[in-house]
Amino acid sequence: MAQAVSQNDHGHHDHGHHDPQELKMLGFWIFLITDVVLFGTLFATYVVLHNNTAGGPSAHEVFEMPGVIAETFILLTSSFTSGLAVLAMNKGNVKQLIAWLIVTFILGAAFIGLEVQEFVHLVHEGFNFGTSAFSTSFFTLVGTHGLHVSMGLGWMILLIIQLSRRGINDVTRGKVNVISLYWHFLDAVWIFLLSVVYLMGVM
Amino acid sequence: MLENIKEFASEFFVTGDPLIYGADVSIALVTIAIVAGLTYFKKWKWLWRNWLTTVDHKKIGIMYILAAIIMMFRGGVDALMMRTQLAIPNFEFLHPEHYNQVFTTHGVVMILFMAMPFMFGLFNVVVPLQIGARDVAFPFLNSLSFWLFFLGAMLFNLSFVIGGSPDAGWLSYPPLSELQFNPGPGQNFYIWGIQISGIGSLATGINFLVTIIKMRAPGMTMMKMPMFTWSVFATCVIIIFAFPILTVTLALLFLDRFGGGHFFTLDGGGNPMMYINLIWMWGHPEVYIVILPAFGIFSEIVSVFSRKKLFGYTSMVFAMMIIAFVSFFTWAHHFFTMGSGADVNAFFAISTMLIAIPTGVKIFNWLFTMYRGRIRFDLPMLWTVAFIPAFIVGGMTGVLLAVAPADFQYHNSYFLIAHFHQVLIGGVVFGYFAGMYYWWPKMFGFKLNETLGRWSFWFWNIGFYVCFMPQYLLGLMGMTRRVSTFDWDTGWGPLNVVSTVGAYLMGIAFVFQAIQIAYSFKYREKDTTGDIWDAHTLEWTIPSPAPEYNFAITPVVDSRDPLWVEKQRRAAGKLPKKDAKPKYEPIHMPSNSGIPIVFSTFFFIAGFGFTFHWVWMAVLGLAGVLACMVVRSMNDDEGFYIPAEEVEKTEASLRGTL
Amino acid sequence: MADHSNHAHGHNEAHAHGSVKSYVIGFVLSIILTIIPLVVVLNHMLSEIPTILVIMITAVLQFAVQLFFFMHVRERQGNQPRWNVMALIFGLAIVLVVVSGSVWIMAYNGVGY
């Protein structure tokens, strides 16, 4: 790792410039914090409106925990595997890095699959987007997280392509660091979704 | 077939009002003139290469300010139309529905498409130069921010001729803005226009925060930053926390209207009050977003034109950061009358009053900076001096409004209108004008004409007081905002006439400014010093306008007013008269990119599709957006280097005239 | 927050980025912290207020685990200030204000139901 870094630094010599990867990392971190506020606002809306069921089903009538628990552990594991991808990258092992990214991708896709299945099930139960303020805020909050995960999946494909073409260099290393940060972040958001929406809903 | 087209067109385009037909014709003529002009002078390529695809922060800044001035014209015409309608009781100049549209677009345009881009323009022009950086942290993102803003603003303005303007007020409270009461496309234009430009604003906030944190010249610690840069820092902190709330709020309103949701509807368990709660969580910080940079501008100008160091630098910084923080704790004062209970109102009344303390500290700092200074009253200083009384009156009436029980009387009256115009014009607009006059030579290399500027200044100032002072009284007499007309027996007639006269005086002032810019451009005298005001900070150490790479040699800083200290040392003979010939090195530059404008155009198309519920078009637009992201991700453009010899040549030709 | 390409401590990179061990510890901790509230809620072991407390405390702890073991929030670049931590703390404060403020203000305004 140390060697790879110094090599790349020489290839990327900027006069009076700052390390672009360092800038990107801070910029992305701040972006994630804006995303924290975005989710915070959605949580606020959900918490305020979650009792307004307008005669429709309420939380403990519709939520089915087995699927949610499976989703939780899948996402947790994928957060772990995305970390292993970073470790593989730090060892300079492209193959291992791509392999862990693929594992992360598959877990993420499984998560999205289960979530879609859950949503379809809910709609069949007569609990759809326009049923009540509760259902609208539920689908929006959980759906926004799902959208984030889906964006991450598309991004991961692009990254895997770039890694297999160009290997590990300064640019791709920055991107892997950023996406793993993003993935951990989505896992953290899910923890609060599980706690506030599902667990407090069914208790 | 023809009938169908005719029917579609009469729904699609706004019809039936001679005023709008007149505007249609003038818009069409101007567009044709621009296109023909560009084609005739063969300037398309030049436009694309030098402006539309540029990632140079200085050019992006100029484009922002140009857009802001155009939007100020549009918002100003709206204002004059309203004042005309209200000049005489029972006047029939605008229909009530049309009046609703006019006050809605006036508010949105002035805050989001005039004040915000004006502010971002000054950020772009000044901040990298002031901190000794070659560019912002993410030049590509910077260009993307501009185009998102610009096309968002265009989408919003399109509602003027297509589909109909929004008419639910500048913050579009539900239930009025819900589908049930507002089925037309105007409200969708509102949501998407603001949403698209809001994403750009958020990106700018991130961009400048990282720029300021990471790209300061060596030696410039946080506590040695110029005050304007500090104000930008504080503003960006507010932007990154406030704008996500706006994004969510607008998205929820859109889901209600487009997807049949029940966030803010009257049925299905929705709660319109929640929208008001959320929008003001963004809306209140937003007013601090626009005012803080003005404070920064005044701080720079006061010290330069008083030939003194800024009084109380540290307290200024603390005041700014405290304002940034407390601004997130005051939002409920916009709806004291909602009935959230005495404890809620008490909390937010006190937090609102608290904000007056750091603001007062700043006012005293400016006064003490002027105290015993050798003041020069050039245009920037003139606007700064005009700001102080205007803002004190505006601020004091704000404290009156913060008294929750009394607010039940003032709420939504013309007292409120007078208050916020006084702080927004007296604070924000005066501040940005001061900044524009101050940094204009840095942007273009020549000063704006002083005489015409003074005419404009006095028309603005007299018009401003003549327009808004009567409105405080009208508010106390019971006149409420957003009424399109009133009866003779209300007794509001005389003061309204006076107020309208004031508005027209400000209109004349704007015309003077337009003439001033044109005149100064025609008879410009090139500034060869690069330091036309005898200023204190780094941006004045380089030629005007700044070369594309800003600083040939990265400056090293050891004080808060580096240029001033250097000049003093030079005068005292502590530095050699001319520096030794510097050793230039190749400079790394980012490449231009067409992706931002294409990306934003696709976003515009998506927004237009959602506005008219044309799903195919929305999907097409979003697919384009995603495609642009993929192209960007796969393409690693490393930029290019300007060779050392070229830097040397440019510097010699720019500084040779010294 | 991974850091990289800083000549000064480039050699400590592997250590600074966390090791397999720290990731495994983090993973195990987060699984335990997920199982606790699940067991408590699904078996109805506690009454309402204690259940909410357990749920929120384990969630916050797990967030901390993600931050420290996965996102390496403790690492810093050279002796620069920890901008990322400051931004995070401010962001979380704002979220707290947004959520609790909304609940507080809206508690009096339940028009829907």
CSV table of N, CA and C in Angstrom, one decimal, chain B residues 42 60 167-168 248 283 285 459 513 518:
chain,number,residue,atom,x,y,z
B,42,LYS,N,-21.0,34.9,-35.7
B,42,LYS,CA,-20.3,33.6,-35.6
B,42,LYS,C,-19.8,33.4,-34.2
B,60,ILE,N,-17.9,31.5,-14.2
B,60,ILE,CA,-19.2,31.0,-13.6
B,60,ILE,C,-19.8,32.1,-12.7
B,167,ASP,N,-49.5,30.1,-8.1
B,167,ASP,CA,-50.2,31.2,-7.5
B,167,ASP,C,-50.6,30.9,-6.0
B,168,ALA,N,-49.8,30.1,-5.3
B,168,ALA,CA,-50.1,29.7,-3.9
B,168,ALA,C,-49.1,30.4,-3.0
B,248,VAL,N,-36.5,17.7,0.6
B,248,VAL,CA,-37.4,16.7,1.1
B,248,VAL,C,-38.8,17.3,1.1
B,283,GLY,N,-36.7,27.6,5.4
B,283,GLY,CA,-36.9,29.0,5.1
B,283,GLY,C,-36.3,29.9,6.0
B,285,PRO,N,-33.5,29.5,8.1
B,285,PRO,CA,-32.0,29.5,7.8
B,285,PRO,C,-31.7,30.2,6.4
B,459,PHE,N,-31.7,57.3,-5.9
B,459,PHE,CA,-33.1,56.8,-6.2
B,459,PHE,C,-33.4,55.6,-5.5
B,513,GLN,N,-28.9,52.0,-13.1
B,513,GLN,CA,-27.9,51.0,-13.0
B,513,GLN,C,-27.6,50.3,-14.3
B,518,ALA,N,-23.9,49.8,-18.9
B,518,ALA,CA,-23.6,50.0,-20.4
B,518,ALA,C,-22.6,51.1,-20.6
